[in-house]
Short mmCIF file of C-alpha atoms in Angstrom, two decimals:
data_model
loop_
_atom_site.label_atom_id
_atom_site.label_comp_id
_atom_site.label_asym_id
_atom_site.label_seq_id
_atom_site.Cartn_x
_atom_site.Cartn_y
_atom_site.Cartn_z
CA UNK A 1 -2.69 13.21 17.40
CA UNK A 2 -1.05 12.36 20.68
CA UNK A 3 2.81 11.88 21.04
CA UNK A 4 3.74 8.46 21.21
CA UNK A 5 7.01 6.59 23.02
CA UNK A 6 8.87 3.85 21.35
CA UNK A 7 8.90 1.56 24.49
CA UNK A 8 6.23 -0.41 25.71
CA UNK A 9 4.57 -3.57 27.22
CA UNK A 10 1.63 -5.63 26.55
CA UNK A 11 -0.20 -8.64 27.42
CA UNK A 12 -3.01 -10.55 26.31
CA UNK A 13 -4.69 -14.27 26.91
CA UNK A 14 -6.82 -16.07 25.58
CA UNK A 15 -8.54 -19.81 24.47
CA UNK A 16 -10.63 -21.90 22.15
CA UNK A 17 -11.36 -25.16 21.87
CA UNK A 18 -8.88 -27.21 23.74
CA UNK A 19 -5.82 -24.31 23.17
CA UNK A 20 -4.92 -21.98 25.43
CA UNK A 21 -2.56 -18.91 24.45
CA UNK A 22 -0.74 -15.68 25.39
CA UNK A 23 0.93 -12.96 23.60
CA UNK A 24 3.45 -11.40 25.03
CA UNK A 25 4.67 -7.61 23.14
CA UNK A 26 7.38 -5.69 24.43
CA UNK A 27 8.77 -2.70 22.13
CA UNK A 28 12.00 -0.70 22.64
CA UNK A 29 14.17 2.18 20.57
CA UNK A 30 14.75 2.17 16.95
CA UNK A 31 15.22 4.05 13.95
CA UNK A 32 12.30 2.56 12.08
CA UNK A 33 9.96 -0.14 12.69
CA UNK A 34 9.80 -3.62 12.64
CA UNK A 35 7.97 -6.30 14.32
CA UNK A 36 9.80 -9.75 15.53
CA UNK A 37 7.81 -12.64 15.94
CA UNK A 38 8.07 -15.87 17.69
CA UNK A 39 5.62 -18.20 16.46
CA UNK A 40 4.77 -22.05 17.41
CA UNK A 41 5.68 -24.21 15.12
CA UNK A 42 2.09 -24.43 12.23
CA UNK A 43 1.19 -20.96 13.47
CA UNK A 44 3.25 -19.40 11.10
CA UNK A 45 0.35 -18.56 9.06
CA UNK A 46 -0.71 -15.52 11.46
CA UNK A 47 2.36 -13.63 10.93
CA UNK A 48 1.71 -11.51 7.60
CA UNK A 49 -1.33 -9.99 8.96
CA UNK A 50 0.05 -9.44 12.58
CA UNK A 51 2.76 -7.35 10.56
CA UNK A 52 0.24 -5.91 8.20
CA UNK A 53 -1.63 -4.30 11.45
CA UNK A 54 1.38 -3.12 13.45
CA UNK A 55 2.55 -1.52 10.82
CA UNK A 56 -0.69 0.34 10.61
CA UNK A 57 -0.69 1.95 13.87
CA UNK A 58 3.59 1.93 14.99
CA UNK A 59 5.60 3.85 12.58
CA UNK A 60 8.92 3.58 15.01
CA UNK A 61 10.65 1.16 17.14
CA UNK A 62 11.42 -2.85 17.53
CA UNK A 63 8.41 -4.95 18.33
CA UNK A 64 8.97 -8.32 19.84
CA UNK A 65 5.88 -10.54 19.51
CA UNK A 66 6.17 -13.64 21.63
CA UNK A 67 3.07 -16.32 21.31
CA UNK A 68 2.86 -19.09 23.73
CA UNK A 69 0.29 -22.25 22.85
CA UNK A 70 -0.39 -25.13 24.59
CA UNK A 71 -3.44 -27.51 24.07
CA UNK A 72 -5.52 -28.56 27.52
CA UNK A 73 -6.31 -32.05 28.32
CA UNK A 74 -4.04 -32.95 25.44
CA UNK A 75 -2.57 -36.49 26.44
CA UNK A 76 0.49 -37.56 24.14
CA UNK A 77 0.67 -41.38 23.60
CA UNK A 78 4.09 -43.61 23.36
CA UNK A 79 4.74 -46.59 21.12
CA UNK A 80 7.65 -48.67 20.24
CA UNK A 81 8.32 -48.68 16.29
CA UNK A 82 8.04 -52.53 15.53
CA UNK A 83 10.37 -52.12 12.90
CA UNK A 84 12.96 -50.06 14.48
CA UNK A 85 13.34 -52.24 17.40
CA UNK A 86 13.22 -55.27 15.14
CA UNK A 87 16.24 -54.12 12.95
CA UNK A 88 18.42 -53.64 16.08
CA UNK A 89 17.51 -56.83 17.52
CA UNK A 90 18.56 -58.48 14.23
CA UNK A 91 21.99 -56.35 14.20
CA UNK A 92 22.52 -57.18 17.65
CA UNK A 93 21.81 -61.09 17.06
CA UNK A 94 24.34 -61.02 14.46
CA UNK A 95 26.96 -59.28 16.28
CA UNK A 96 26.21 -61.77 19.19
CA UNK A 97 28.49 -64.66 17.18
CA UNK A 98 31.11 -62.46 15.83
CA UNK A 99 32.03 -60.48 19.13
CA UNK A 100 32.04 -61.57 23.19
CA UNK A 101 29.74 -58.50 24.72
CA UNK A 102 26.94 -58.69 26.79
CA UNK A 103 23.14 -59.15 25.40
CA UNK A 104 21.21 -55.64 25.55
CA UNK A 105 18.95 -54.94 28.11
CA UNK A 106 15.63 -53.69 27.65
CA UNK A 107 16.31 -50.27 29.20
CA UNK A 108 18.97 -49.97 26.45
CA UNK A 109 17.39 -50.89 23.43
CA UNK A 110 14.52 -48.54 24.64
CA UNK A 111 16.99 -45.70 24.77
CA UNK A 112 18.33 -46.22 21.32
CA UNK A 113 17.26 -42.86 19.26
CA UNK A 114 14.00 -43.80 17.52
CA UNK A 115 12.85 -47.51 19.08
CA UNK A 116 10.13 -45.04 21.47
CA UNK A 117 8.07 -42.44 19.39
CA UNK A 118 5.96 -39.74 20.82
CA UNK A 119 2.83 -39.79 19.33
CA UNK A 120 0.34 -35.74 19.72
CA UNK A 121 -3.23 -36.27 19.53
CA UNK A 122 -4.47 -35.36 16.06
CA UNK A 123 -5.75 -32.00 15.96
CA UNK A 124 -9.42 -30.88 14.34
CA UNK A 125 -8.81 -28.40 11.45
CA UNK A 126 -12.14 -26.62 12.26
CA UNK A 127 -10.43 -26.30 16.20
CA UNK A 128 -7.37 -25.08 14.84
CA UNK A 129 -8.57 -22.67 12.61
CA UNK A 130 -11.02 -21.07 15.53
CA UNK A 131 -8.12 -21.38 17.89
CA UNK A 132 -5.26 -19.34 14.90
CA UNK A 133 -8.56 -16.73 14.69
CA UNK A 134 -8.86 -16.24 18.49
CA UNK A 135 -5.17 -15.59 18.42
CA UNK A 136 -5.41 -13.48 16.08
CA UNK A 137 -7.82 -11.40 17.58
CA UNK A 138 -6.06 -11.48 21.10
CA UNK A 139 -3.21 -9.92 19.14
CA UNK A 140 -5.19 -6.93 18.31
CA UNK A 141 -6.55 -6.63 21.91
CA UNK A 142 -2.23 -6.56 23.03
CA UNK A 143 -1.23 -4.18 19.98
CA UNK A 144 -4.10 -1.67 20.95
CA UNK A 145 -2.69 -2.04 24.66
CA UNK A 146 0.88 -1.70 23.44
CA UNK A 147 -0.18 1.63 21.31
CA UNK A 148 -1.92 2.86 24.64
CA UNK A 149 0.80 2.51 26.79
CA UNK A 150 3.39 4.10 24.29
CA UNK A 151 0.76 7.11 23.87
CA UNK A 152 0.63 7.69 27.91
CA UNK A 153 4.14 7.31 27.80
CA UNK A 154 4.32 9.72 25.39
CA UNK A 155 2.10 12.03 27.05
CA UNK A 156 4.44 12.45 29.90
CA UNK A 157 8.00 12.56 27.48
CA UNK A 158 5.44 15.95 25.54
CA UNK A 159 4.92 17.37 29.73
CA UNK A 160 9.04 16.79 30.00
CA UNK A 161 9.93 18.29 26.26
CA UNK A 162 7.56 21.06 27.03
CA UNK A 163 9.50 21.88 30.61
CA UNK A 164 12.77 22.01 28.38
CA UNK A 165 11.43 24.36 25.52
CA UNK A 166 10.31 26.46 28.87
CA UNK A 167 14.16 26.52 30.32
CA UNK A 168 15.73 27.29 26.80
CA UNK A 169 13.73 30.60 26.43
CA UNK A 170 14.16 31.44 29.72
CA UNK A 171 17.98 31.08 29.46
CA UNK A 172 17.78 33.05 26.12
CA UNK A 173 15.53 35.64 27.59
CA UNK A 174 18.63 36.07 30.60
CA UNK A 175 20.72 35.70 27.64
CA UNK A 176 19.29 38.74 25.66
CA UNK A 177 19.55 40.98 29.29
CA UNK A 178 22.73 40.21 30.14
CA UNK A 179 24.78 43.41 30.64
CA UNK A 180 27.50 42.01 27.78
CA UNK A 181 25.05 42.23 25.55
CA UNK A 182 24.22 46.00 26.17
CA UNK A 183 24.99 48.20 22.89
CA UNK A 184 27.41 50.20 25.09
CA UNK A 185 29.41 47.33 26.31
CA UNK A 186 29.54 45.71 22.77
CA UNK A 187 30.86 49.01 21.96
CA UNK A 188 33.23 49.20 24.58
CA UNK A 189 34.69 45.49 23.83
CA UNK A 190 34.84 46.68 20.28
CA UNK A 191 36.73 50.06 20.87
CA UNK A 192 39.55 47.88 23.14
CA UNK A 193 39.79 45.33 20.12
CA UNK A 194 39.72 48.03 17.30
CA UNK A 195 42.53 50.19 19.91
CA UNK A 196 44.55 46.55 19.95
CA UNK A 197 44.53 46.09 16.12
CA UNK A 198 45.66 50.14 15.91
CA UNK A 199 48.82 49.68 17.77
CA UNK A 200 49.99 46.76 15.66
CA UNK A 201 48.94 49.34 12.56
CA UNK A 202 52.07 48.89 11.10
CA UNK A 203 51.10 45.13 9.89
CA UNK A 204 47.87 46.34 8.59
CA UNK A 205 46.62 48.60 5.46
CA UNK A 206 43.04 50.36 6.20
CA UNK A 207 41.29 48.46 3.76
CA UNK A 208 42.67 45.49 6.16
CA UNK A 209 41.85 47.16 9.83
CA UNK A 210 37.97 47.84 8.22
CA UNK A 211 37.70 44.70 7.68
CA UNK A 212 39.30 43.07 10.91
CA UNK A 213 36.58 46.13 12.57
CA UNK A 214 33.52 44.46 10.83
CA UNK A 215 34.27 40.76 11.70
CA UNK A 216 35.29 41.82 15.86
CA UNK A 217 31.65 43.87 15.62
CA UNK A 218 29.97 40.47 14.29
CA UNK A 219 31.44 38.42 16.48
CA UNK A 220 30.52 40.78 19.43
CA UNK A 221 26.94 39.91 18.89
CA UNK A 222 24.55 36.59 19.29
CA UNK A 223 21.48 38.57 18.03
CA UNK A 224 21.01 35.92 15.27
CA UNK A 225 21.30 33.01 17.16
CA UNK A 226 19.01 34.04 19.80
CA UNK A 227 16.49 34.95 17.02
CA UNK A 228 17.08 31.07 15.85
CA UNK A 229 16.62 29.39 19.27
CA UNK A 230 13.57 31.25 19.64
CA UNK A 231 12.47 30.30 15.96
CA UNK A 232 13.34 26.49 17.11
CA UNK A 233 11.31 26.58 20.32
CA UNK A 234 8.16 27.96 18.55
CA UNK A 235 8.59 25.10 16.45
CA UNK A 236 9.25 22.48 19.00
CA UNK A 237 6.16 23.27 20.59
CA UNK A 238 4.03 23.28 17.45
CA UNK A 239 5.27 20.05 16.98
CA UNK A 240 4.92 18.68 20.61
CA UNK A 241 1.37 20.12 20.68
CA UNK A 242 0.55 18.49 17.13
CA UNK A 243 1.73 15.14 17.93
CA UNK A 244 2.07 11.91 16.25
CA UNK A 245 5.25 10.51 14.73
CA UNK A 246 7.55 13.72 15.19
CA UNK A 247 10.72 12.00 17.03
CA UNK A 248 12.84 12.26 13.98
CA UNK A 249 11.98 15.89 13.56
CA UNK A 250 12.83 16.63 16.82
CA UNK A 251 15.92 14.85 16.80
CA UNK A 252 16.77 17.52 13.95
CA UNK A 253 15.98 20.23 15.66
CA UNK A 254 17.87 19.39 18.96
CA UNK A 255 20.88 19.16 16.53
CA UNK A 256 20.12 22.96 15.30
CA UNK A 257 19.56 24.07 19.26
CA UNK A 258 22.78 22.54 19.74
CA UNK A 259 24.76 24.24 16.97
CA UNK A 260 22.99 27.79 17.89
CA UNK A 261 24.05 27.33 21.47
CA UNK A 262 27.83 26.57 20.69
CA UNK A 263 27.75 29.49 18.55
CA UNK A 264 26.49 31.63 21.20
CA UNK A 265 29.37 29.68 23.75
CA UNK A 266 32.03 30.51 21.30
CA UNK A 267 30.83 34.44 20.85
CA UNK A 268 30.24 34.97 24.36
CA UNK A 269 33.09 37.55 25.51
CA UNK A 270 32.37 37.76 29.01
CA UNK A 271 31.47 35.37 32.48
CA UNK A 272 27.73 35.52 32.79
CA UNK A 273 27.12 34.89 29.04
CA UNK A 274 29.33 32.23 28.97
CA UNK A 275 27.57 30.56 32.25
CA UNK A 276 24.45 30.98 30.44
CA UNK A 277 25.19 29.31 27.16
CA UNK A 278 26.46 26.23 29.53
CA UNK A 279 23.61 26.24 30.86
CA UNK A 280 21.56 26.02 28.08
CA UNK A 281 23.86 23.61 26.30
CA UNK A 282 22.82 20.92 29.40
CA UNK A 283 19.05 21.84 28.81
CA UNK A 284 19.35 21.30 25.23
CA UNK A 285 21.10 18.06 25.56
CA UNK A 286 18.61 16.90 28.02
CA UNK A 287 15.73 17.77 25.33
CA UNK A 288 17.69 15.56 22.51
CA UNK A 289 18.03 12.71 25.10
CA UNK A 290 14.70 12.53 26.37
CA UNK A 291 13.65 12.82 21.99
CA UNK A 292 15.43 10.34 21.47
CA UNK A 293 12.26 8.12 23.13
CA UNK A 294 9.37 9.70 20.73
CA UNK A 295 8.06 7.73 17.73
#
């Protein structure tokens, strides 16, 4: 399976009978999924399969589904409601002998809220129901562009996470050579600690300065979390090179990098280590940002 982004565009057109429509998808971040639609009002009825089938092939992100109808060669009609328009007459008549105001005007009873009614030309079931099917098809045709697009997209974010799996080892790799992390200069650190502790003796039992020894020699060392970060980029790229819906895995691991490098920040005891481990702590955030993007 390919690696998939959450963001994405899409477009598709289409007609049938006398209505024209376009779909319009656009999808961004999320933690799960779920698909937003605006519909035209009595096209509501193609919603619970359009979520049905995105469902089907997005497991992550916000979908916004945007369909636009309009019917060609359409022409609305206008009458006056008769009874309306007589009612207000009637009032007005009325009013006429009670009150000194001026007689309405055409224009004005014409603007009074419900004298003019828009009438739509009836619609043909049989055309509506081909027209909601074409939809419904040009949906699919958008939602198979909208997966393509995320999947080349994706492509390019597994090229990026791969470059960043590449700069962590290397960085471990200079980590593992660096002349701190020589036996003989873990030794050396260790004798000047264990010579510190001696002097201030008198505050400490030997039972106490064997243990203070042990925890300065396991401190001195990052062997374990340089075995981890190496265990974490074989299994980034296991999971990059698999594919599919791994974002949320990822995101987990980028967390673990992260706590291995700190660790290895907070044990280094000398300059180039301690350079390194920055270092790495940039890569490592630039691998959890860029993750943050994968389905």
């Amino acid at each position: 399976m390919a690696l998939s982004s959450m963001t994405g565009f899409a477009r598709s057109h289409g007609a049938s009978g006398p209505y024209v429509f376009e779909w319009e998808l656009k999808s961004v971040n999320a933690k799960g999924f779920d698909l937003r639609m605006r519909l035209p009002p009595g096209w509501d009825e193609l919603e619970a399969s359009a979520k049905k089938r995105a469902g089907e092939l997005l497991s992550r992100g916000t979908v916004y589904a945007n369909l636009s109808v309009k019917r060609a060669n359409a022409v609305s009609t206008v009458r006056i409601n008769e009874d309306v328009l007589s009612s207000i007459v009637k009032v007005a008549g009325e009013l006429a002998g009670r009150i000194d105001a001026v007689a309405p005007s055409i224009d004005g009873l014409l603007a009074i809220k419900g004298v003019i009614e828009v009438v739509e030309p009836e619609s043909d079931e049989a055309e509506d129901k081909a027209a909601k099917a074409a939809a419904a098809a040009a949906f699919e045709q958008a939602l198979g562009d909208l997966v393509r697009m995320r999947q080349r997209e994706g492509a390019t974010l597994g090229q990026i996470l791969s470059q960043r799996m590449d700069e962590i080892e290397r960085l471990a790799n200079k980590a593992e050579a660096a002349p701190g992390r020589k036996p003989e200069a873990i030794r050396a650190r260790l004798a000047e600690q264990v010579a510190a502790l001696l002097e201030a003796s008198d505050r400490f039992d030997s039972d106490r300065l064997n243990q203070e020894a042990l925890l300065i020699a396991a401190k001195a060392d990052i062997r374990e979390e340089l075995d981890r970060i190496a265990s974490h980029v074989s299994q980034a790229r296991e999971m990059i090179g698999k594919g599919g819906p791994v974002g949320r895995r990822l995101d987990f691991l980028a967390q673990e990098f992260n706590r291995e490098v700190n660790t290895c920040c907070s044990k280094a005891n000398d300059l180039e280590l301690t350079n390194t481990g920055l270092e790495m702590k940039n890569v490592v955030e630039q691998f959890r940002e860029q993750v943050q993007n994968l389905e």
